[in-house]
mmCIF file of the N, C-alpha and C atoms, coordinates in Angstrom:
data_MODEL
# 
_entry.id   MODEL 
# 
loop_
_atom_site.group_PDB 
_atom_site.id 
_atom_site.type_symbol 
_atom_site.label_atom_id 
_atom_site.label_alt_id 
_atom_site.label_comp_id 
_atom_site.label_asym_id 
_atom_site.label_entity_id 
_atom_site.label_seq_id 
_atom_site.pdbx_PDB_ins_code 
_atom_site.Cartn_x 
_atom_site.Cartn_y 
_atom_site.Cartn_z 
_atom_site.occupancy 
_atom_site.B_iso_or_equiv 
_atom_site.pdbx_formal_charge 
_atom_site.auth_seq_id 
_atom_site.auth_comp_id 
_atom_site.auth_asym_id 
_atom_site.auth_atom_id 
_atom_site.pdbx_PDB_model_num 
ATOM 1   N N  . MET A 1 1  ? 133.368 25.852 57.777 1.00 0.00 ? 1  MET A N  1 
ATOM 2   C CA . MET A 1 1  ? 132.602 26.436 56.752 1.00 0.00 ? 1  MET A CA 1 
ATOM 3   C C  . MET A 1 1  ? 133.081 25.989 55.392 1.00 0.00 ? 1  MET A C  1 
ATOM 4   N N  . SER A 1 2  ? 132.123 25.674 54.547 1.00 0.00 ? 2  SER A N  1 
ATOM 5   C CA . SER A 1 2  ? 132.505 25.272 53.178 1.00 0.00 ? 2  SER A CA 1 
ATOM 6   C C  . SER A 1 2  ? 132.770 26.469 52.255 1.00 0.00 ? 2  SER A C  1 
ATOM 7   N N  . ALA A 1 3  ? 133.549 26.254 51.259 1.00 0.00 ? 3  ALA A N  1 
ATOM 8   C CA . ALA A 1 3  ? 133.864 27.307 50.311 1.00 0.00 ? 3  ALA A CA 1 
ATOM 9   C C  . ALA A 1 3  ? 132.668 27.588 49.439 1.00 0.00 ? 3  ALA A C  1 
ATOM 10  N N  . ILE A 1 4  ? 132.611 28.815 48.958 1.00 0.00 ? 4  ILE A N  1 
ATOM 11  C CA . ILE A 1 4  ? 131.551 29.204 48.009 1.00 0.00 ? 4  ILE A CA 1 
ATOM 12  C C  . ILE A 1 4  ? 132.012 28.789 46.607 1.00 0.00 ? 4  ILE A C  1 
ATOM 13  N N  . SER A 1 5  ? 131.086 28.168 45.867 1.00 0.00 ? 5  SER A N  1 
ATOM 14  C CA . SER A 1 5  ? 131.368 27.910 44.437 1.00 0.00 ? 5  SER A CA 1 
ATOM 15  C C  . SER A 1 5  ? 130.084 28.154 43.637 1.00 0.00 ? 5  SER A C  1 
ATOM 16  N N  . ARG A 1 6  ? 130.250 28.412 42.364 1.00 0.00 ? 6  ARG A N  1 
ATOM 17  C CA . ARG A 1 6  ? 129.059 28.629 41.537 1.00 0.00 ? 6  ARG A CA 1 
ATOM 18  C C  . ARG A 1 6  ? 128.503 27.295 41.043 1.00 0.00 ? 6  ARG A C  1 
ATOM 19  N N  . PRO A 1 7  ? 127.303 26.954 41.388 1.00 0.00 ? 7  PRO A N  1 
ATOM 20  C CA . PRO A 1 7  ? 126.725 25.643 41.014 1.00 0.00 ? 7  PRO A CA 1 
ATOM 21  C C  . PRO A 1 7  ? 126.567 25.530 39.469 1.00 0.00 ? 7  PRO A C  1 
ATOM 22  N N  . ARG A 1 8  ? 126.591 24.327 39.039 1.00 0.00 ? 8  ARG A N  1 
ATOM 23  C CA . ARG A 1 8  ? 126.409 23.998 37.610 1.00 0.00 ? 8  ARG A CA 1 
ATOM 24  C C  . ARG A 1 8  ? 124.919 24.072 37.204 1.00 0.00 ? 8  ARG A C  1 
ATOM 25  N N  . ASP A 1 9  ? 124.019 23.776 38.181 1.00 0.00 ? 9  ASP A N  1 
ATOM 26  C CA . ASP A 1 9  ? 122.623 23.851 37.912 1.00 0.00 ? 9  ASP A CA 1 
ATOM 27  C C  . ASP A 1 9  ? 121.978 24.988 38.667 1.00 0.00 ? 9  ASP A C  1 
ATOM 28  N N  . GLY A 1 10 ? 120.859 25.529 38.234 1.00 0.00 ? 10 GLY A N  1 
ATOM 29  C CA . GLY A 1 10 ? 120.239 26.612 38.963 1.00 0.00 ? 10 GLY A CA 1 
ATOM 30  C C  . GLY A 1 10 ? 120.740 27.947 38.637 1.00 0.00 ? 10 GLY A C  1 
ATOM 31  N N  . ARG A 1 11 ? 121.645 28.115 37.667 1.00 0.00 ? 11 ARG A N  1 
ATOM 32  C CA . ARG A 1 11 ? 122.198 29.429 37.292 1.00 0.00 ? 11 ARG A CA 1 
ATOM 33  C C  . ARG A 1 11 ? 121.170 30.193 36.502 1.00 0.00 ? 11 ARG A C  1 
ATOM 34  N N  . MET A 1 12 ? 121.247 31.518 36.650 1.00 0.00 ? 12 MET A N  1 
ATOM 35  C CA . MET A 1 12 ? 120.532 32.371 35.705 1.00 0.00 ? 12 MET A CA 1 
ATOM 36  C C  . MET A 1 12 ? 121.481 33.086 34.789 1.00 0.00 ? 12 MET A C  1 
ATOM 37  N N  . ILE A 1 13 ? 122.544 33.674 35.317 1.00 0.00 ? 13 ILE A N  1 
ATOM 38  C CA . ILE A 1 13 ? 123.520 34.327 34.534 1.00 0.00 ? 13 ILE A CA 1 
ATOM 39  C C  . ILE A 1 13 ? 124.885 33.636 34.771 1.00 0.00 ? 13 ILE A C  1 
ATOM 40  N N  . GLY A 1 14 ? 125.455 34.019 35.899 1.00 0.00 ? 14 GLY A N  1 
ATOM 41  C CA . GLY A 1 14 ? 126.797 33.461 36.246 1.00 0.00 ? 14 GLY A CA 1 
ATOM 42  C C  . GLY A 1 14 ? 126.828 32.470 37.416 1.00 0.00 ? 14 GLY A C  1 
ATOM 43  N N  . GLY A 1 15 ? 125.703 32.408 38.111 1.00 0.00 ? 15 GLY A N  1 
ATOM 44  C CA . GLY A 1 15 ? 125.674 31.459 39.215 1.00 0.00 ? 15 GLY A CA 1 
ATOM 45  C C  . GLY A 1 15 ? 126.114 32.040 40.566 1.00 0.00 ? 15 GLY A C  1 
ATOM 46  N N  . VAL A 1 16 ? 126.437 33.374 40.539 1.00 0.00 ? 16 VAL A N  1 
ATOM 47  C CA . VAL A 1 16 ? 126.939 33.959 41.795 1.00 0.00 ? 16 VAL A CA 1 
ATOM 48  C C  . VAL A 1 16 ? 125.868 33.977 42.854 1.00 0.00 ? 16 VAL A C  1 
ATOM 49  N N  . CYS A 1 17 ? 124.684 34.447 42.502 1.00 0.00 ? 17 CYS A N  1 
ATOM 50  C CA . CYS A 1 17 ? 123.560 34.485 43.537 1.00 0.00 ? 17 CYS A CA 1 
ATOM 51  C C  . CYS A 1 17 ? 123.185 33.126 43.967 1.00 0.00 ? 17 CYS A C  1 
ATOM 52  N N  . ALA A 1 18 ? 123.140 32.128 43.115 1.00 0.00 ? 18 ALA A N  1 
ATOM 53  C CA . ALA A 1 18 ? 122.853 30.738 43.496 1.00 0.00 ? 18 ALA A CA 1 
ATOM 54  C C  . ALA A 1 18 ? 123.886 30.237 44.423 1.00 0.00 ? 18 ALA A C  1 
ATOM 55  N N  . GLY A 1 19 ? 125.115 30.462 44.187 1.00 0.00 ? 19 GLY A N  1 
ATOM 56  C CA . GLY A 1 19 ? 126.256 29.997 45.002 1.00 0.00 ? 19 GLY A CA 1 
ATOM 57  C C  . GLY A 1 19 ? 126.200 30.642 46.371 1.00 0.00 ? 19 GLY A C  1 
ATOM 58  N N  . LEU A 1 20 ? 125.965 31.980 46.454 1.00 0.00 ? 20 LEU A N  1 
ATOM 59  C CA . LEU A 1 20 ? 125.858 32.619 47.752 1.00 0.00 ? 20 LEU A CA 1 
ATOM 60  C C  . LEU A 1 20 ? 124.681 32.180 48.496 1.00 0.00 ? 20 LEU A C  1 
ATOM 61  N N  . ALA A 1 21 ? 123.574 31.983 47.750 1.00 0.00 ? 21 ALA A N  1 
ATOM 62  C CA . ALA A 1 21 ? 122.326 31.401 48.439 1.00 0.00 ? 21 ALA A CA 1 
ATOM 63  C C  . ALA A 1 21 ? 122.582 30.033 49.098 1.00 0.00 ? 21 ALA A C  1 
ATOM 64  N N  . ARG A 1 22 ? 123.199 29.159 48.313 1.00 0.00 ? 22 ARG A N  1 
ATOM 65  C CA . ARG A 1 22 ? 123.546 27.813 48.861 1.00 0.00 ? 22 ARG A CA 1 
ATOM 66  C C  . ARG A 1 22 ? 124.382 27.885 50.084 1.00 0.00 ? 22 ARG A C  1 
ATOM 67  N N  . ARG A 1 23 ? 125.393 28.808 50.014 1.00 0.00 ? 23 ARG A N  1 
ATOM 68  C CA . ARG A 1 23 ? 126.356 28.903 51.119 1.00 0.00 ? 23 ARG A CA 1 
ATOM 69  C C  . ARG A 1 23 ? 125.681 29.434 52.385 1.00 0.00 ? 23 ARG A C  1 
ATOM 70  N N  . TYR A 1 24 ? 124.800 30.315 52.278 1.00 0.00 ? 24 TYR A N  1 
ATOM 71  C CA . TYR A 1 24 ? 124.104 30.987 53.389 1.00 0.00 ? 24 TYR A CA 1 
ATOM 72  C C  . TYR A 1 24 ? 122.775 30.424 53.679 1.00 0.00 ? 24 TYR A C  1 
ATOM 73  N N  . GLY A 1 25 ? 122.350 29.302 53.057 1.00 0.00 ? 25 GLY A N  1 
ATOM 74  C CA . GLY A 1 25 ? 121.058 28.613 53.438 1.00 0.00 ? 25 GLY A CA 1 
ATOM 75  C C  . GLY A 1 25 ? 119.839 29.376 53.029 1.00 0.00 ? 25 GLY A C  1 
ATOM 76  N N  . MET A 1 26 ? 119.892 30.069 51.918 1.00 0.00 ? 26 MET A N  1 
ATOM 77  C CA . MET A 1 26 ? 118.766 30.857 51.403 1.00 0.00 ? 26 MET A CA 1 
ATOM 78  C C  . MET A 1 26 ? 118.318 30.337 50.089 1.00 0.00 ? 26 MET A C  1 
ATOM 79  N N  . SER A 1 27 ? 117.132 30.761 49.628 1.00 0.00 ? 27 SER A N  1 
ATOM 80  C CA . SER A 1 27 ? 116.706 30.336 48.268 1.00 0.00 ? 27 SER A CA 1 
ATOM 81  C C  . SER A 1 27 ? 117.429 31.296 47.285 1.00 0.00 ? 27 SER A C  1 
ATOM 82  N N  . ALA A 1 28 ? 117.692 30.724 46.084 1.00 0.00 ? 28 ALA A N  1 
ATOM 83  C CA . ALA A 1 28 ? 118.296 31.553 45.058 1.00 0.00 ? 28 ALA A CA 1 
ATOM 84  C C  . ALA A 1 28 ? 117.447 32.759 44.633 1.00 0.00 ? 28 ALA A C  1 
ATOM 85  N N  . LYS A 1 29 ? 116.161 32.532 44.679 1.00 0.00 ? 29 LYS A N  1 
ATOM 86  C CA . LYS A 1 29 ? 115.224 33.653 44.337 1.00 0.00 ? 29 LYS A CA 1 
ATOM 87  C C  . LYS A 1 29 ? 115.361 34.777 45.326 1.00 0.00 ? 29 LYS A C  1 
ATOM 88  N N  . THR A 1 30 ? 115.442 34.453 46.634 1.00 0.00 ? 30 THR A N  1 
ATOM 89  C CA . THR A 1 30 ? 115.641 35.525 47.644 1.00 0.00 ? 30 THR A CA 1 
ATOM 90  C C  . THR A 1 30 ? 116.944 36.220 47.460 1.00 0.00 ? 30 THR A C  1 
ATOM 91  N N  . MET A 1 31 ? 118.016 35.547 47.175 1.00 0.00 ? 31 MET A N  1 
ATOM 92  C CA . MET A 1 31 ? 119.330 36.163 46.989 1.00 0.00 ? 31 MET A CA 1 
ATOM 93  C C  . MET A 1 31 ? 119.267 37.089 45.755 1.00 0.00 ? 31 MET A C  1 
ATOM 94  N N  . ARG A 1 32 ? 118.623 36.586 44.669 1.00 0.00 ? 32 ARG A N  1 
ATOM 95  C CA . ARG A 1 32 ? 118.547 37.410 43.457 1.00 0.00 ? 32 ARG A CA 1 
ATOM 96  C C  . ARG A 1 32 ? 117.736 38.707 43.690 1.00 0.00 ? 32 ARG A C  1 
ATOM 97  N N  . LEU A 1 33 ? 116.647 38.566 44.486 1.00 0.00 ? 33 LEU A N  1 
ATOM 98  C CA . LEU A 1 33 ? 115.837 39.708 44.886 1.00 0.00 ? 33 LEU A CA 1 
ATOM 99  C C  . LEU A 1 33 ? 116.654 40.717 45.702 1.00 0.00 ? 33 LEU A C  1 
ATOM 100 N N  . ILE A 1 34 ? 117.418 40.199 46.620 1.00 0.00 ? 34 ILE A N  1 
ATOM 101 C CA . ILE A 1 34 ? 118.306 41.104 47.439 1.00 0.00 ? 34 ILE A CA 1 
ATOM 102 C C  . ILE A 1 34 ? 119.264 41.797 46.541 1.00 0.00 ? 34 ILE A C  1 
ATOM 103 N N  . PHE A 1 35 ? 119.839 41.099 45.600 1.00 0.00 ? 35 PHE A N  1 
ATOM 104 C CA . PHE A 1 35 ? 120.802 41.760 44.707 1.00 0.00 ? 35 PHE A CA 1 
ATOM 105 C C  . PHE A 1 35 ? 120.196 42.871 43.868 1.00 0.00 ? 35 PHE A C  1 
ATOM 106 N N  . LEU A 1 36 ? 118.964 42.541 43.294 1.00 0.00 ? 36 LEU A N  1 
ATOM 107 C CA . LEU A 1 36 ? 118.309 43.505 42.443 1.00 0.00 ? 36 LEU A CA 1 
ATOM 108 C C  . LEU A 1 36 ? 117.939 44.762 43.265 1.00 0.00 ? 36 LEU A C  1 
ATOM 109 N N  . VAL A 1 37 ? 117.427 44.563 44.491 1.00 0.00 ? 37 VAL A N  1 
ATOM 110 C CA . VAL A 1 37 ? 117.095 45.714 45.346 1.00 0.00 ? 37 VAL A CA 1 
ATOM 111 C C  . VAL A 1 37 ? 118.329 46.506 45.673 1.00 0.00 ? 37 VAL A C  1 
ATOM 112 N N  . SER A 1 38 ? 119.416 45.820 45.927 1.00 0.00 ? 38 SER A N  1 
ATOM 113 C CA . SER A 1 38 ? 120.654 46.524 46.316 1.00 0.00 ? 38 SER A CA 1 
ATOM 114 C C  . SER A 1 38 ? 121.243 47.301 45.104 1.00 0.00 ? 38 SER A C  1 
ATOM 115 N N  . CYS A 1 39 ? 120.826 46.955 43.895 1.00 0.00 ? 39 CYS A N  1 
ATOM 116 C CA . CYS A 1 39 ? 121.275 47.705 42.743 1.00 0.00 ? 39 CYS A CA 1 
ATOM 117 C C  . CYS A 1 39 ? 120.575 49.068 42.632 1.00 0.00 ? 39 CYS A C  1 
ATOM 118 N N  . LEU A 1 40 ? 119.492 49.246 43.371 1.00 0.00 ? 40 LEU A N  1 
ATOM 119 C CA . LEU A 1 40 ? 118.829 50.586 43.390 1.00 0.00 ? 40 LEU A CA 1 
ATOM 120 C C  . LEU A 1 40 ? 119.553 51.543 44.247 1.00 0.00 ? 40 LEU A C  1 
ATOM 121 N N  . LEU A 1 41 ? 120.415 51.090 45.167 1.00 0.00 ? 41 LEU A N  1 
ATOM 122 C CA . LEU A 1 41 ? 121.262 51.961 46.018 1.00 0.00 ? 41 LEU A CA 1 
ATOM 123 C C  . LEU A 1 41 ? 122.568 52.287 45.319 1.00 0.00 ? 41 LEU A C  1 
ATOM 124 N N  . PRO A 1 42 ? 123.120 53.387 45.638 1.00 0.00 ? 42 PRO A N  1 
ATOM 125 C CA . PRO A 1 42 ? 124.438 53.703 45.071 1.00 0.00 ? 42 PRO A CA 1 
ATOM 126 C C  . PRO A 1 42 ? 125.512 52.750 45.653 1.00 0.00 ? 42 PRO A C  1 
ATOM 127 N N  . GLY A 1 43 ? 126.429 52.385 44.750 1.00 0.00 ? 43 GLY A N  1 
ATOM 128 C CA . GLY A 1 43 ? 127.508 51.531 45.163 1.00 0.00 ? 43 GLY A CA 1 
ATOM 129 C C  . GLY A 1 43 ? 127.964 50.644 43.992 1.00 0.00 ? 43 GLY A C  1 
ATOM 130 N N  . PRO A 1 44 ? 129.038 49.856 44.231 1.00 0.00 ? 44 PRO A N  1 
ATOM 131 C CA . PRO A 1 44 ? 129.579 49.034 43.220 1.00 0.00 ? 44 PRO A CA 1 
ATOM 132 C C  . PRO A 1 44 ? 129.041 47.621 43.140 1.00 0.00 ? 44 PRO A C  1 
ATOM 133 N N  . GLN A 1 45 ? 127.763 47.423 43.403 1.00 0.00 ? 45 GLN A N  1 
ATOM 134 C CA . GLN A 1 45 ? 127.183 46.082 43.416 1.00 0.00 ? 45 GLN A CA 1 
ATOM 135 C C  . GLN A 1 45 ? 127.448 45.286 42.136 1.00 0.00 ? 45 GLN A C  1 
ATOM 136 N N  . PHE A 1 46 ? 127.223 45.930 41.021 1.00 0.00 ? 46 PHE A N  1 
ATOM 137 C CA . PHE A 1 46 ? 127.375 45.225 39.715 1.00 0.00 ? 46 PHE A CA 1 
ATOM 138 C C  . PHE A 1 46 ? 128.830 44.813 39.512 1.00 0.00 ? 46 PHE A C  1 
ATOM 139 N N  . LEU A 1 47 ? 129.710 45.696 39.876 1.00 0.00 ? 47 LEU A N  1 
ATOM 140 C CA . LEU A 1 47 ? 131.162 45.375 39.751 1.00 0.00 ? 47 LEU A CA 1 
ATOM 141 C C  . LEU A 1 47 ? 131.580 44.239 40.616 1.00 0.00 ? 47 LEU A C  1 
ATOM 142 N N  . ILE A 1 48 ? 130.983 44.186 41.861 1.00 0.00 ? 48 ILE A N  1 
ATOM 143 C CA . ILE A 1 48 ? 131.228 43.122 42.823 1.00 0.00 ? 48 ILE A CA 1 
ATOM 144 C C  . ILE A 1 48 ? 130.714 41.767 42.287 1.00 0.00 ? 48 ILE A C  1 
ATOM 145 N N  . TYR A 1 49 ? 129.503 41.815 41.613 1.00 0.00 ? 49 TYR A N  1 
ATOM 146 C CA . TYR A 1 49 ? 128.977 40.555 41.026 1.00 0.00 ? 49 TYR A CA 1 
ATOM 147 C C  . TYR A 1 49 ? 129.922 40.090 39.912 1.00 0.00 ? 49 TYR A C  1 
ATOM 148 N N  . LEU A 1 50 ? 130.351 41.006 39.038 1.00 0.00 ? 50 LEU A N  1 
ATOM 149 C CA . LEU A 1 50 ? 131.245 40.625 37.982 1.00 0.00 ? 50 LEU A CA 1 
ATOM 150 C C  . LEU A 1 50 ? 132.576 40.025 38.567 1.00 0.00 ? 50 LEU A C  1 
ATOM 151 N N  . GLY A 1 51 ? 133.133 40.637 39.622 1.00 0.00 ? 51 GLY A N  1 
ATOM 152 C CA . GLY A 1 51 ? 134.312 40.173 40.260 1.00 0.00 ? 51 GLY A CA 1 
ATOM 153 C C  . GLY A 1 51 ? 134.093 38.810 40.827 1.00 0.00 ? 51 GLY A C  1 
ATOM 154 N N  . LEU A 1 52 ? 132.966 38.534 41.446 1.00 0.00 ? 52 LEU A N  1 
ATOM 155 C CA . LEU A 1 52 ? 132.702 37.250 42.040 1.00 0.00 ? 52 LEU A CA 1 
ATOM 156 C C  . LEU A 1 52 ? 132.523 36.148 40.984 1.00 0.00 ? 52 LEU A C  1 
ATOM 157 N N  . TRP A 1 53 ? 131.914 36.616 39.830 1.00 0.00 ? 53 TRP A N  1 
ATOM 158 C CA . TRP A 1 53 ? 131.753 35.686 38.665 1.00 0.00 ? 53 TRP A CA 1 
ATOM 159 C C  . TRP A 1 53 ? 133.111 35.198 38.220 1.00 0.00 ? 53 TRP A C  1 
ATOM 160 N N  . VAL A 1 54 ? 134.076 36.091 38.217 1.00 0.00 ? 54 VAL A N  1 
ATOM 161 C CA . VAL A 1 54 ? 135.393 35.713 37.734 1.00 0.00 ? 54 VAL A CA 1 
ATOM 162 C C  . VAL A 1 54 ? 136.183 34.936 38.729 1.00 0.00 ? 54 VAL A C  1 
ATOM 163 N N  . LEU A 1 55 ? 136.014 35.347 40.021 1.00 0.00 ? 55 LEU A N  1 
ATOM 164 C CA . LEU A 1 55 ? 136.906 34.735 41.056 1.00 0.00 ? 55 LEU A CA 1 
ATOM 165 C C  . LEU A 1 55 ? 136.337 33.427 41.645 1.00 0.00 ? 55 LEU A C  1 
ATOM 166 N N  . LEU A 1 56 ? 135.006 33.308 41.759 1.00 0.00 ? 56 LEU A N  1 
ATOM 167 C CA . LEU A 1 56 ? 134.502 32.043 42.388 1.00 0.00 ? 56 LEU A CA 1 
ATOM 168 C C  . LEU A 1 56 ? 134.591 30.909 41.368 1.00 0.00 ? 56 LEU A C  1 
ATOM 169 N N  . PRO A 1 57 ? 135.109 29.735 41.892 1.00 0.00 ? 57 PRO A N  1 
ATOM 170 C CA . PRO A 1 57 ? 135.247 28.584 41.005 1.00 0.00 ? 57 PRO A CA 1 
ATOM 171 C C  . PRO A 1 57 ? 133.839 27.964 40.698 1.00 0.00 ? 57 PRO A C  1 
ATOM 172 N N  . ASN A 1 58 ? 133.776 27.235 39.597 1.00 0.00 ? 58 ASN A N  1 
ATOM 173 C CA . ASN A 1 58 ? 132.627 26.379 39.283 1.00 0.00 ? 58 ASN A CA 1 
ATOM 174 C C  . ASN A 1 58 ? 132.594 25.242 40.227 1.00 0.00 ? 58 ASN A C  1 
ATOM 175 N N  . GLU A 1 59 ? 131.419 24.801 40.541 1.00 0.00 ? 59 GLU A N  1 
ATOM 176 C CA . GLU A 1 59 ? 131.228 23.616 41.397 1.00 0.00 ? 59 GLU A CA 1 
ATOM 177 C C  . GLU A 1 59 ? 131.809 22.405 40.623 1.00 0.00 ? 59 GLU A C  1 
ATOM 178 N N  . LYS A 1 60 ? 132.464 21.573 41.384 1.00 0.00 ? 60 LYS A N  1 
ATOM 179 C CA . LYS A 1 60 ? 132.985 20.352 40.836 1.00 0.00 ? 60 LYS A CA 1 
ATOM 180 C C  . LYS A 1 60 ? 131.827 19.353 40.582 1.00 0.00 ? 60 LYS A C  1 
ATOM 181 N N  . SER A 1 61 ? 131.928 18.723 39.420 1.00 0.00 ? 61 SER A N  1 
ATOM 182 C CA . SER A 1 61 ? 130.790 17.753 39.164 1.00 0.00 ? 61 SER A CA 1 
ATOM 183 C C  . SER A 1 61 ? 131.065 16.515 39.941 1.00 0.00 ? 61 SER A C  1 
ATOM 184 N N  . SER A 1 62 ? 129.956 15.948 40.477 1.00 0.00 ? 62 SER A N  1 
ATOM 185 C CA . SER A 1 62 ? 130.058 14.717 41.315 1.00 0.00 ? 62 SER A CA 1 
ATOM 186 C C  . SER A 1 62 ? 130.263 13.461 40.520 1.00 0.00 ? 62 SER A C  1 
ATOM 187 N N  . ALA A 1 63 ? 129.854 13.436 39.245 1.00 0.00 ? 63 ALA A N  1 
ATOM 188 C CA . ALA A 1 63 ? 129.956 12.233 38.456 1.00 0.00 ? 63 ALA A CA 1 
ATOM 189 C C  . ALA A 1 63 ? 131.261 12.164 37.640 1.00 0.00 ? 63 ALA A C  1 
ATOM 190 N N  . GLY A 1 64 ? 132.020 13.237 37.719 1.00 0.00 ? 64 GLY A N  1 
ATOM 191 C CA . GLY A 1 64 ? 133.285 13.288 37.010 1.00 0.00 ? 64 GLY A CA 1 
ATOM 192 C C  . GLY A 1 64 ? 133.102 13.857 35.613 1.00 0.00 ? 64 GLY A C  1 
ATOM 193 N N  . ALA A 1 65 ? 134.063 14.524 35.083 1.00 0.00 ? 65 ALA A N  1 
ATOM 194 C CA . ALA A 1 65 ? 133.942 15.216 33.855 1.00 0.00 ? 65 ALA A CA 1 
ATOM 195 C C  . ALA A 1 65 ? 134.104 14.200 32.663 1.00 0.00 ? 65 ALA A C  1 
ATOM 196 N N  . ALA A 1 66 ? 133.297 14.459 31.640 1.00 0.00 ? 66 ALA A N  1 
ATOM 197 C CA . ALA A 1 66 ? 133.300 13.647 30.459 1.00 0.00 ? 66 ALA A CA 1 
ATOM 198 C C  . ALA A 1 66 ? 134.439 14.067 29.541 1.00 0.00 ? 66 ALA A C  1 
ATOM 199 N N  . TRP A 1 67 ? 135.064 15.214 29.734 1.00 0.00 ? 67 TRP A N  1 
ATOM 200 C CA . TRP A 1 67 ? 136.078 15.762 28.911 1.00 0.00 ? 67 TRP A CA 1 
ATOM 201 C C  . TRP A 1 67 ? 137.418 15.304 29.243 1.00 0.00 ? 67 TRP A C  1 
# 
């Protein structure tokens, strides 16, 4: 299994939903919808999102960094 990373393209906010969607073979729109619906339920979903935003690494660029 490959590691989860936040993609550089296709992000809306932090890239967490896009990264999870890529990892599990779903569309990013579906993952975002699942996240939004889950926010209607009680629980720490927003805090988990923030934690993943901090902990998940950015996707490495395939062309190499210009910096």
